[in-house]
JSON list of C-alpha atoms in Angstrom, two decimals:
[
{"chain": "Y", "resi": 1, "resn": "MET", "atom": "CA", "xyz": [-44.40, -11.12, -50.39]},
{"chain": "Y", "resi": 2, "resn": "ARG", "atom": "CA", "xyz": [-47.25, -11.01, -48.50]},
{"chain": "Y", "resi": 3, "resn": "LEU", "atom": "CA", "xyz": [-46.74, -10.38, -44.75]},
{"chain": "Y", "resi": 4, "resn": "ASP", "atom": "CA", "xyz": [-48.45, -13.60, -43.84]},
{"chain": "Y", "resi": 5, "resn": "ALA", "atom": "CA", "xyz": [-46.33, -15.61, -46.37]},
{"chain": "Y", "resi": 6, "resn": "LEU", "atom": "CA", "xyz": [-43.33, -13.80, -44.38]},
{"chain": "Y", "resi": 7, "resn": "VAL", "atom": "CA", "xyz": [-45.00, -14.97, -40.80]},
{"chain": "Y", "resi": 8, "resn": "GLY", "atom": "CA", "xyz": [-45.09, -18.39, -42.22]},
{"chain": "Y", "resi": 9, "resn": "ILE", "atom": "CA", "xyz": [-41.40, -18.52, -42.94]},
{"chain": "Y", "resi": 10, "resn": "ALA", "atom": "CA", "xyz": [-40.32, -17.02, -39.73]},
{"chain": "Y", "resi": 11, "resn": "MET", "atom": "CA", "xyz": [-42.52, -19.73, -37.89]},
{"chain": "Y", "resi": 12, "resn": "LEU", "atom": "CA", "xyz": [-40.68, -22.57, -40.15]},
{"chain": "Y", "resi": 13, "resn": "ASN", "atom": "CA", "xyz": [-37.88, -21.31, -38.78]},
{"chain": "Y", "resi": 14, "resn": "GLY", "atom": "CA", "xyz": [-38.06, -22.07, -35.57]},
{"chain": "Y", "resi": 15, "resn": "HIS", "atom": "CA", "xyz": [-39.84, -18.59, -34.44]},
{"chain": "Y", "resi": 16, "resn": "ASP", "atom": "CA", "xyz": [-42.65, -18.93, -31.59]},
{"chain": "Y", "resi": 17, "resn": "PRO", "atom": "CA", "xyz": [-45.79, -17.77, -33.54]},
{"chain": "Y", "resi": 18, "resn": "ARG", "atom": "CA", "xyz": [-46.43, -15.24, -31.80]},
{"chain": "Y", "resi": 19, "resn": "GLU", "atom": "CA", "xyz": [-43.50, -13.57, -32.42]},
{"chain": "Y", "resi": 20, "resn": "ALA", "atom": "CA", "xyz": [-43.17, -14.58, -36.16]},
{"chain": "Y", "resi": 21, "resn": "ARG", "atom": "CA", "xyz": [-45.12, -11.30, -37.30]},
{"chain": "Y", "resi": 22, "resn": "GLU", "atom": "CA", "xyz": [-42.59, -8.89, -35.91]},
{"chain": "Y", "resi": 23, "resn": "TYR", "atom": "CA", "xyz": [-39.36, -11.71, -37.11]},
{"chain": "Y", "resi": 24, "resn": "ALA", "atom": "CA", "xyz": [-41.60, -11.32, -40.25]},
{"chain": "Y", "resi": 25, "resn": "LYS", "atom": "CA", "xyz": [-41.73, -7.56, -39.94]},
{"chain": "Y", "resi": 26, "resn": "TYR", "atom": "CA", "xyz": [-37.64, -7.09, -40.27]},
{"chain": "Y", "resi": 27, "resn": "ASP", "atom": "CA", "xyz": [-37.21, -9.65, -42.46]},
{"chain": "Y", "resi": 28, "resn": "LEU", "atom": "CA", "xyz": [-39.62, -7.56, -45.00]},
{"chain": "Y", "resi": 29, "resn": "GLU", "atom": "CA", "xyz": [-37.33, -5.00, -43.88]},
{"chain": "Y", "resi": 30, "resn": "ILE", "atom": "CA", "xyz": [-34.38, -6.66, -45.07]},
{"chain": "Y", "resi": 31, "resn": "LEU", "atom": "CA", "xyz": [-35.64, -7.80, -47.95]},
{"chain": "Y", "resi": 32, "resn": "ALA", "atom": "CA", "xyz": [-36.71, -4.28, -49.21]},
{"chain": "Y", "resi": 33, "resn": "LEU", "atom": "CA", "xyz": [-32.95, -3.14, -48.43]},
{"chain": "Y", "resi": 34, "resn": "LEU", "atom": "CA", "xyz": [-31.61, -5.61, -50.40]},
{"chain": "Y", "resi": 35, "resn": "HIS", "atom": "CA", "xyz": [-34.03, -5.13, -53.27]},
{"chain": "Y", "resi": 36, "resn": "ASN", "atom": "CA", "xyz": [-33.07, -1.32, -53.09]},
{"chain": "Y", "resi": 37, "resn": "ALA", "atom": "CA", "xyz": [-29.30, -1.90, -53.03]},
{"chain": "Y", "resi": 38, "resn": "LEU", "atom": "CA", "xyz": [-29.79, -4.10, -56.36]}
]
């Protein structure tokens, strides 16, 4: 999934757009950890 898509998801989840990219980075890391765990 592209980072900009994750930023959009973070914004939809109610995060400030200026902070959304940081949240998206954390979400991307969590998704990667989950993917590696499976």
